[in-house]
Short mmCIF file of C-alpha atoms in Angstrom, two decimals:
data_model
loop_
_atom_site.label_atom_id
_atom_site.label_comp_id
_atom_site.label_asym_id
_atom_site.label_seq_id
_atom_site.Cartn_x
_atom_site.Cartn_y
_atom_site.Cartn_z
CA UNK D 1 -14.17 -4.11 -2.29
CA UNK D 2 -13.10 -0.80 -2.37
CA UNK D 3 -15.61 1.21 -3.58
CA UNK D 4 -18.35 2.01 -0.88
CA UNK D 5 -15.92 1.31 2.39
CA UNK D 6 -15.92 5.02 3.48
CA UNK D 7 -18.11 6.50 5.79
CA UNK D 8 -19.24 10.51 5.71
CA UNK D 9 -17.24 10.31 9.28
CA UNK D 10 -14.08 9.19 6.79
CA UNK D 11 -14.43 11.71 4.57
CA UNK D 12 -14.72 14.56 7.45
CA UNK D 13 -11.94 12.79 9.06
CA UNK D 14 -9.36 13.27 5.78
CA UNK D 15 -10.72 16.74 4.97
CA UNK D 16 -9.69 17.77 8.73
CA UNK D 17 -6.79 15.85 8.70
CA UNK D 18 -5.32 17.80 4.90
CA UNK D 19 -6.72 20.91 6.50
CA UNK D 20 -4.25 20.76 9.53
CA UNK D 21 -1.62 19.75 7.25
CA UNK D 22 -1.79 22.12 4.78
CA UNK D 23 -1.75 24.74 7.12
CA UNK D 24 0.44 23.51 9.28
CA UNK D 25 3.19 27.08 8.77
CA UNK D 26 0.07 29.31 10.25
CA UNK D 27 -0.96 26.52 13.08
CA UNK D 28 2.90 26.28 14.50
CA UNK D 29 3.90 29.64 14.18
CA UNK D 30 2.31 30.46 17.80
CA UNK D 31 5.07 27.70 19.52
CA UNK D 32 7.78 28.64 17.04
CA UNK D 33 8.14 25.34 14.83
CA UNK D 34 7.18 27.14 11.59
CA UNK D 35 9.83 26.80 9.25
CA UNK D 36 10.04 24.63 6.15
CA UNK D 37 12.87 22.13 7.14
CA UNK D 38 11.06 21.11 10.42
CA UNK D 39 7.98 20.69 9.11
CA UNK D 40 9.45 18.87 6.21
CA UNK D 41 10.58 16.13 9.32
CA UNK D 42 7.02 16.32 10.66
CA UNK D 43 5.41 15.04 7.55
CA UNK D 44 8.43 12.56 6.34
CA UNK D 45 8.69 11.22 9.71
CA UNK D 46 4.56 10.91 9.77
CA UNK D 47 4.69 8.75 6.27
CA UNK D 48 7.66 6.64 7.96
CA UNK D 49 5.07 6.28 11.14
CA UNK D 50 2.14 5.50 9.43
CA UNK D 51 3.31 2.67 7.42
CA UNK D 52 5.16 1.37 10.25
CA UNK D 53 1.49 1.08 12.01
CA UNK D 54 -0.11 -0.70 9.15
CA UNK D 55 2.28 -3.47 10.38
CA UNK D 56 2.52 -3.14 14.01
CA UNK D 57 -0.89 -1.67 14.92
CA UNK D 58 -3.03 -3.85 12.55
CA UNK D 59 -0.89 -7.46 13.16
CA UNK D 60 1.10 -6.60 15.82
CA UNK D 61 3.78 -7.80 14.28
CA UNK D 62 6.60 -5.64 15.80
CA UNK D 63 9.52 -4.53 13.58
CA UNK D 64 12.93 -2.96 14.87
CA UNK D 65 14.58 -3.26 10.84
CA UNK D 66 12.31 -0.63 9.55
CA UNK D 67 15.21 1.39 9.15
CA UNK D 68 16.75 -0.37 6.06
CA UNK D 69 14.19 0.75 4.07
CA UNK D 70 14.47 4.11 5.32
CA UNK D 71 18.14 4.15 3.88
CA UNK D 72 16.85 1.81 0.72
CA UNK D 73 14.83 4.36 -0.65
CA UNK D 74 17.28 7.59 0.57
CA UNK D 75 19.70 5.49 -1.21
CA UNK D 76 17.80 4.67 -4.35
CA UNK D 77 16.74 8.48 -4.62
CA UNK D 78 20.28 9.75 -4.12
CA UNK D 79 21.56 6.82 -7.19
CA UNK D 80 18.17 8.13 -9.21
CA UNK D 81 19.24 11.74 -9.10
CA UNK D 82 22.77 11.11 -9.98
CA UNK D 83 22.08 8.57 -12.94
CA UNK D 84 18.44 9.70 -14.51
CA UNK D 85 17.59 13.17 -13.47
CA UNK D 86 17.22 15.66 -10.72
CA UNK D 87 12.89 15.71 -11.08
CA UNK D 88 12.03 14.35 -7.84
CA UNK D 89 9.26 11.88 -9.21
CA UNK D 90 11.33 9.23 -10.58
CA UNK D 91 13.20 9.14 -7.46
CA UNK D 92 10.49 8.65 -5.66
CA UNK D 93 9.26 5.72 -7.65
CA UNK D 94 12.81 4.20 -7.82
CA UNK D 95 12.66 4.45 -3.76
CA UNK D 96 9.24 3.07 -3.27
CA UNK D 97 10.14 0.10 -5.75
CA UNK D 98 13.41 -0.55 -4.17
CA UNK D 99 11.90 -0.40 -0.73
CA UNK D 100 9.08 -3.06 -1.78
CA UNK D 101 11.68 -5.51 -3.40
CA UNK D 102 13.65 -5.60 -0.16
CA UNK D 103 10.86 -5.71 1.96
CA UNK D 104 9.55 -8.42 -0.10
CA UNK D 105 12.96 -10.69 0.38
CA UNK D 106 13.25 -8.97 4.32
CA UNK D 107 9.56 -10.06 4.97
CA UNK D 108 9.68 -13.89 2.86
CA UNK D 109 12.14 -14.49 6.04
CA UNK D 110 11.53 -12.90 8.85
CA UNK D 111 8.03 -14.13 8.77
CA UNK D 112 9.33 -17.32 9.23
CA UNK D 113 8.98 -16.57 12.73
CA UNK D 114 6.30 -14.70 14.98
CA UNK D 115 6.53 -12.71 18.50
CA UNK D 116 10.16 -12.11 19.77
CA UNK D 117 11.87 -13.76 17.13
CA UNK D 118 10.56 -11.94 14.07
CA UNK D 119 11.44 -8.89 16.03
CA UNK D 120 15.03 -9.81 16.44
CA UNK D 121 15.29 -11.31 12.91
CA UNK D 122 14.07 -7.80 11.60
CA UNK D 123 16.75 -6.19 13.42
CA UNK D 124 19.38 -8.64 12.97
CA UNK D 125 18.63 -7.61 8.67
CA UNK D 126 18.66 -3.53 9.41
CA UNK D 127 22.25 -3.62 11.28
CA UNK D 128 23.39 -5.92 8.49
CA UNK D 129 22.27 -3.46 6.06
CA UNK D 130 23.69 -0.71 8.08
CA UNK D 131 26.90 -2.56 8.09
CA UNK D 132 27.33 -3.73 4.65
CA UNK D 133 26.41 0.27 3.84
CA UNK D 134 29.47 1.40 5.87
CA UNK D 135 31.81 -1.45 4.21
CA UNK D 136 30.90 -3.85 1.86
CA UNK D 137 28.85 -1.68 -0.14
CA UNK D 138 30.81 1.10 -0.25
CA UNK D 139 31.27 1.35 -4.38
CA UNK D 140 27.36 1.90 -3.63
CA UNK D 141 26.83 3.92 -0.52
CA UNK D 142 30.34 5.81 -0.23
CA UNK D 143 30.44 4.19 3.45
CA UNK D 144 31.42 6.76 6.23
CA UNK D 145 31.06 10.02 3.52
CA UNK D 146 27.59 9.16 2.17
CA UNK D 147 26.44 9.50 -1.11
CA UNK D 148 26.40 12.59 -2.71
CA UNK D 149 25.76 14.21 -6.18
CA UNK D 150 28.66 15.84 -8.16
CA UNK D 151 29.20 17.35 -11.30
CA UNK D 152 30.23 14.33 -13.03
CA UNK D 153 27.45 12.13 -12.45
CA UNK D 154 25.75 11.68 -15.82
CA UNK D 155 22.08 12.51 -15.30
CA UNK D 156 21.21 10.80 -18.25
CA UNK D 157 17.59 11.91 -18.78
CA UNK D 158 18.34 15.91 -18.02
CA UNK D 159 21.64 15.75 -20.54
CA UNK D 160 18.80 14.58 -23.46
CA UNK D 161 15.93 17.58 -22.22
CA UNK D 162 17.24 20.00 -19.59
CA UNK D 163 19.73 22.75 -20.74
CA UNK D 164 22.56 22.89 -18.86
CA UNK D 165 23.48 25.16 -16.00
CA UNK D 166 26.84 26.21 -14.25
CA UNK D 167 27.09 24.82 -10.75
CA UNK D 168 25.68 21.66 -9.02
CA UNK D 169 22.16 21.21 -9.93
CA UNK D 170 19.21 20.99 -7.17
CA UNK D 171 16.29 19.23 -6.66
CA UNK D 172 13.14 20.01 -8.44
CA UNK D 173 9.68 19.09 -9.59
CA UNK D 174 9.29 20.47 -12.60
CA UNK D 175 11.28 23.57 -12.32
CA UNK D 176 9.91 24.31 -8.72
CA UNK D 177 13.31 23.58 -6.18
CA UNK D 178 12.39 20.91 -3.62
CA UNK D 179 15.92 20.95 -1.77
CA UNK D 180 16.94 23.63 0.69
CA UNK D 181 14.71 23.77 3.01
CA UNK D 182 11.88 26.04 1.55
CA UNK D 183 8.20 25.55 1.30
CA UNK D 184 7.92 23.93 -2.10
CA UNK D 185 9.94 20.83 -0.39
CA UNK D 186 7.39 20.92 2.67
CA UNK D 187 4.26 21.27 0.83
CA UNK D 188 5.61 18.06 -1.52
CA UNK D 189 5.80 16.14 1.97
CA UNK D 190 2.73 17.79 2.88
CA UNK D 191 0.40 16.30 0.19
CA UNK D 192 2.20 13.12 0.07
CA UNK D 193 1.37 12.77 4.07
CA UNK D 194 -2.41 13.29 2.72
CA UNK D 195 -2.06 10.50 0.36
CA UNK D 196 -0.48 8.58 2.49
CA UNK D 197 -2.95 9.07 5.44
CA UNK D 198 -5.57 8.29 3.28
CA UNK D 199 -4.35 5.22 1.53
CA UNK D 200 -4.08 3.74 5.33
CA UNK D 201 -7.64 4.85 6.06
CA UNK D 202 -8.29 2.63 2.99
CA UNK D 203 -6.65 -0.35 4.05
CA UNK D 204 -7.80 0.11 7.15
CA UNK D 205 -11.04 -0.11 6.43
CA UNK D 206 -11.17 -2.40 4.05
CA UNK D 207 -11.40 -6.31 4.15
CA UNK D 208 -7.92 -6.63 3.88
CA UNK D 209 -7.46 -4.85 7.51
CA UNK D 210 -10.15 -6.82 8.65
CA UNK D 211 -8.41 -9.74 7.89
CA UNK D 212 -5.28 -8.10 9.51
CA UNK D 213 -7.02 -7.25 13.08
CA UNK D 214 -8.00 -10.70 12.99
CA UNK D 215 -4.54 -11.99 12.39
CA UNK D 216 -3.30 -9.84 15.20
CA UNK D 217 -6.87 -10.85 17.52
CA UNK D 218 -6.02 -14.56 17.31
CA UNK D 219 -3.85 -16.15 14.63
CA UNK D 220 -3.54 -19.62 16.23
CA UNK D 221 -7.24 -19.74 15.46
CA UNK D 222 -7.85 -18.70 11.73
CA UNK D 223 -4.96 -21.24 11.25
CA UNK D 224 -6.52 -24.10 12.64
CA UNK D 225 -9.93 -23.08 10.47
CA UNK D 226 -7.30 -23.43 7.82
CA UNK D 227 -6.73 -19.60 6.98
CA UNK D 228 -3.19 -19.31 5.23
CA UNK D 229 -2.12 -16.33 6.93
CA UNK D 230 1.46 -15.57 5.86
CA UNK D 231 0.33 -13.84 2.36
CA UNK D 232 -1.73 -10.98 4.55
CA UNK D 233 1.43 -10.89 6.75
CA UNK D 234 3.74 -10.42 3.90
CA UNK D 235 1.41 -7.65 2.21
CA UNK D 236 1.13 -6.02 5.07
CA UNK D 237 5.51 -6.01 5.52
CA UNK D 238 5.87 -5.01 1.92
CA UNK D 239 3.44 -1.95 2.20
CA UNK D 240 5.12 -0.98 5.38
CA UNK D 241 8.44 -1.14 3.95
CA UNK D 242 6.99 1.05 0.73
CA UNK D 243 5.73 3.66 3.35
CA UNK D 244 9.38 4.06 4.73
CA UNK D 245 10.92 3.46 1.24
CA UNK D 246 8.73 6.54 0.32
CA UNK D 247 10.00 8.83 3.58
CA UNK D 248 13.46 8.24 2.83
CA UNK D 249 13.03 9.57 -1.07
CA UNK D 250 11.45 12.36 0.45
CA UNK D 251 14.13 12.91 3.40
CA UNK D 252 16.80 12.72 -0.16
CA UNK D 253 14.35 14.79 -2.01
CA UNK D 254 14.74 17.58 0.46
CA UNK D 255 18.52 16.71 1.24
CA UNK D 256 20.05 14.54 -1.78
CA UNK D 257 23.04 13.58 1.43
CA UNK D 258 22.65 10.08 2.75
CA UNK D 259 24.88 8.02 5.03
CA UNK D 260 24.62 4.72 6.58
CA UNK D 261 22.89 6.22 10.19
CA UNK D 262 19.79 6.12 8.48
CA UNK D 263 19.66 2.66 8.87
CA UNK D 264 21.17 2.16 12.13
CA UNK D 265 18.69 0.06 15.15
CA UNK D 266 18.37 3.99 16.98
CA UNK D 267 15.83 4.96 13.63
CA UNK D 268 14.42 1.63 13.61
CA UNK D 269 13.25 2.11 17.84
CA UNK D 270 12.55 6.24 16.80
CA UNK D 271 9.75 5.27 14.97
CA UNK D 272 8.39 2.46 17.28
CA UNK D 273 8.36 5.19 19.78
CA UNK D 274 6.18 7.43 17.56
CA UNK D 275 3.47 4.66 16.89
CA UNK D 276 2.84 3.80 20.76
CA UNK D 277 3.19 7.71 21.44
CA UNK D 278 0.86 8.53 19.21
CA UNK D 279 -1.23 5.61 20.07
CA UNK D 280 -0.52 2.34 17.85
CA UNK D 281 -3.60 1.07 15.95
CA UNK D 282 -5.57 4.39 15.30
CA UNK D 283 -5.18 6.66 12.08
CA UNK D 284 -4.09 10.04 13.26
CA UNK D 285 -2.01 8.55 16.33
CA UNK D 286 1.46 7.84 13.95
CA UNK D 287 1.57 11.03 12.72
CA UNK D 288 0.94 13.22 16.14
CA UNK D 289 4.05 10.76 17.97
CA UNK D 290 5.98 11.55 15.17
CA UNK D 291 5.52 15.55 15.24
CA UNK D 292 5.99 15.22 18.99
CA UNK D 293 9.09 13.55 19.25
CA UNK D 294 10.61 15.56 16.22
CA UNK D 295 9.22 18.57 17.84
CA UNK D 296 11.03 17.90 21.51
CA UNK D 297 14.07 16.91 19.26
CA UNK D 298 14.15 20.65 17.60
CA UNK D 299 13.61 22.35 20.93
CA UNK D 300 15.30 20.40 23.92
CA UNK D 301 18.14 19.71 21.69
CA UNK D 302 19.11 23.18 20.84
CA UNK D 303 19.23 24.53 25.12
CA UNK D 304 22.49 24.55 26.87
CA UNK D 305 23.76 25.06 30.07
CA UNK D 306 24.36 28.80 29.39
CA UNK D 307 20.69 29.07 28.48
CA UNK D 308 18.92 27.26 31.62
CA UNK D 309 21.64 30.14 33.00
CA UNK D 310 19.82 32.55 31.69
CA UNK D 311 16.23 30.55 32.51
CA UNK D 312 16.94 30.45 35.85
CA UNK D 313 19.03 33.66 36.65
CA UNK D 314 16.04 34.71 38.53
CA UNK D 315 17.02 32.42 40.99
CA UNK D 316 19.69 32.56 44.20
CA UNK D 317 23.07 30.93 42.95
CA UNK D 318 22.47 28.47 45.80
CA UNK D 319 19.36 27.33 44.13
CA UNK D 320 20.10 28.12 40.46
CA UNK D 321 23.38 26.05 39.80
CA UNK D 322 22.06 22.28 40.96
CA UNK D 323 18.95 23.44 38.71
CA UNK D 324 20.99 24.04 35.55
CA UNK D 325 23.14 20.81 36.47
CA UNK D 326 20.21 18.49 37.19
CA UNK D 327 18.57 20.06 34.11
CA UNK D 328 21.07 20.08 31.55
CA UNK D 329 21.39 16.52 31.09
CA UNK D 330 17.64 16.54 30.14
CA UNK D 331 18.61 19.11 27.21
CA UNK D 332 21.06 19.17 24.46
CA UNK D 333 22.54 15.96 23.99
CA UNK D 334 20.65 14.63 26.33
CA UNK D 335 17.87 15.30 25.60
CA UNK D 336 16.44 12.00 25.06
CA UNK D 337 16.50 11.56 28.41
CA UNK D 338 13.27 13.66 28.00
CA UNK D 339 11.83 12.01 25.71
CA UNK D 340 12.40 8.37 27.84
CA UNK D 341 10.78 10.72 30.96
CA UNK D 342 7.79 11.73 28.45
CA UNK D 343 7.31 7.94 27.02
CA UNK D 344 7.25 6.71 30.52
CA UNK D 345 4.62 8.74 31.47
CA UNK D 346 2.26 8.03 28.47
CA UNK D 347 2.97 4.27 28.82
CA UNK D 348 2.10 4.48 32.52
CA UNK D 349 -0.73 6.79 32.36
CA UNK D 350 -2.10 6.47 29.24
CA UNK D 351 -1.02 2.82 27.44
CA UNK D 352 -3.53 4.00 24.85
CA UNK D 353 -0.95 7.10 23.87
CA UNK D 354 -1.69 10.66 22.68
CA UNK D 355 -5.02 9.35 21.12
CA UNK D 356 -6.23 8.13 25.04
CA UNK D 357 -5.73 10.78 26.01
CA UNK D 358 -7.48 13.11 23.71
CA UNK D 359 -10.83 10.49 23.66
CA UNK D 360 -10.64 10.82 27.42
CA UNK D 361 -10.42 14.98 27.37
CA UNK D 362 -13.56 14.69 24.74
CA UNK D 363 -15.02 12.36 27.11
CA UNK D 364 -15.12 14.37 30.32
CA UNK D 365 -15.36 17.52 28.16
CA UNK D 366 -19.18 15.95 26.73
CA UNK D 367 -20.04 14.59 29.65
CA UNK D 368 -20.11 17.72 31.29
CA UNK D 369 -21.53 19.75 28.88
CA UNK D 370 -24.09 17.51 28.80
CA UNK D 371 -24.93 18.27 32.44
CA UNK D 372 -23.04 15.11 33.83
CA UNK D 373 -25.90 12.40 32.99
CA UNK D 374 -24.84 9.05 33.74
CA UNK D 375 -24.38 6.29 30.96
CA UNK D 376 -27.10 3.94 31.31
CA UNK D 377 -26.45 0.67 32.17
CA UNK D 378 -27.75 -0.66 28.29
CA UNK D 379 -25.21 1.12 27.50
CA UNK D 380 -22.27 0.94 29.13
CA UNK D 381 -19.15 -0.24 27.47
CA UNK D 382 -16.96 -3.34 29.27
CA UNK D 383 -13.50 -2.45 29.96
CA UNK D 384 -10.60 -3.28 27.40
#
């Protein structure tokens, strides 16, 4: 079934895509996002978005716990590092397995339910994870602090075959450092973000997210044709859990430091954002909402007052000052107020997201190179 389920269209479509992303520190340089530890959030935060859509945009099954197993598999990572060894491989694996066992229990209930109620069910388990983190857990998490490696931590695997070396020891794949923020880390995100991306284009075109859009088209009817249902549903929850399990061993790959607000309901909504942003449903959609939102994170959080000051000095002090105070609470800590402003406008103007809007620029970009035929009437398309 999943041998001959690519088209050439598929294939140009993941070449393009690992192009973009491998070259990502020469194609963001021009608007000033080319360092390592941003781009590093691009591609983590594009896994996290990706899986999240193979849930919502195939079922439409919306999740607001995807959070937990953001924090499962930062959490498993950090516990890998400290007990096994500091190669980033088997944390990953420990995250992605710990992340698929919880979203196998999260999923066995919360599909119990459909529409509203699975929503609230999934974030009724993420702020009980969040909470047990801060408290309950704490022998496991170490609550409010976060987990963090020391020199006492026994690293079982790299006290048998790694010599040892003054200092706390970093993050590496095979001898190449991962942590820190420099390009080894980001190009490790990088190709896992190709996997990643085309592992959905797999599932997404394969009979298995057939059977998914037709869940989402009209469950109540493949149920009463006798279709059982729930064990697509719960595939599709555990792989989306994996997918986030997976961002958040990269996200303590990069930075072995995890607390607790990785799992809070605000990280769980981020990435809900970044789907319909993006455009929820397509391929490529995830992964743009998720650069633009990190990207308007990086730039509107970092401007103050004093620099819409300096902005807007230009101006008469009449005019400049209920500027700077009208637009400093869009910047800063406020800034996502800009990002609400921003989603409003896409959901308003283009429900479709980013992906709408860049069919619709191709569209009127065509149709006037092509001398502004009309579409013939065979041919025309009835609206969605």
């Amino acid at each position: 079934m999943w041998k001959n389920n690519l088209s050439r269209n598929d294939w140009l479509l993941v070449a393009g895509f690992s192009a973009v992303v491998l070259c990502l520190p020469v194609i963001l340089a021009p608007v000033g996002a080319a360092y390592p530890a941003l781009m590093q959030k691009f591609c983590i935060f594009g896994i996290f978005a990706i899986g999240f859509n193979i849930l919502f945009g195939l079922t439409g099954y919306l999740s607001f716990g995807h959070a937990a197993f953001l924090g499962v598999g930062s959490y498993a990572a950090v516990w890998s590092f400290k007990l096994l060894t500091m190669n980033a491989i088997p944390a990953i694996i420990f995250a992605v397995f710990c992340a698929a066992v919880f979203a196998l229990l999260m999923g066995y209930v919360s599909l119990k339910r459909s529409g509203i109620y699975f929503s609230i069910l999934t974030l009724a388990f993420a702020q009980m994870s969040y909470n047990l983190a801060y408290s309950v857990l704490t022998p496991l998490t170490n609550g409010e602090t976060g987990l963090q490696l020391s020199l006492q931590d026994p690293r079982v695997l790299d006290a048998l075959f790694v010599a040892p070396q003054p200092g706390l020891p970093r993050v590496n794949l095979f001898a190449v450092y991962t942590s820190g923020g420099g390009y080894a880390g980001f190009y490790l995100c990088a190709v896992t973000l190709i996997v990643c991306f085309f592992i959905s284009l797999r599932i997404f075109r394969s009979p298995f997210g057939l059977m998914l859009r037709a869940i989402k088209s009209n469950q109540t009817r493949m149920r009463y044709t006798g279709f059982n249902t729930r064990p697509y549903l719960l595939a599709a929850f555990v792989i989306s859990g994996m997918y986030a399990g997976l961002a958040g061993g990269l996200m303590a790959v990069t930075d072995p430091l995890v607390g607790a607000e990785r799992m809070q309901w605000t990280a769980s909504g981020e990435v809900v954002l970044m789907t319909i942003l993006g455009g929820a449903g397509t391929l490529v959609g995830p992964v743009l909402g998720a650069a633009v939102i990190k990207y308007c994170e990086n730039i509107f959080s970092a401007f103050s007052a004093s620099t819409l000051e300096n902005m807007l000095g230009f101006l008469p002090d009449v005019i400049e000052r209920p500027l700077v105070a009208f637009f400093s609470l869009f910047v800063g800590d406020g800034w996502n107020l800009t990002l609400g402003v921003v989603f409003m406008l896409i959901v308003i103007f283009l429900p479709g997201g980013i992906m709408e809007g860049l069919r619709r620029g191709w569209a009127l970009v065509t149709r006037r190179s092509g001398g502004g035929d009309k579409v013939p009437a065979s041919q025309a398309r009835p609206a969605e």
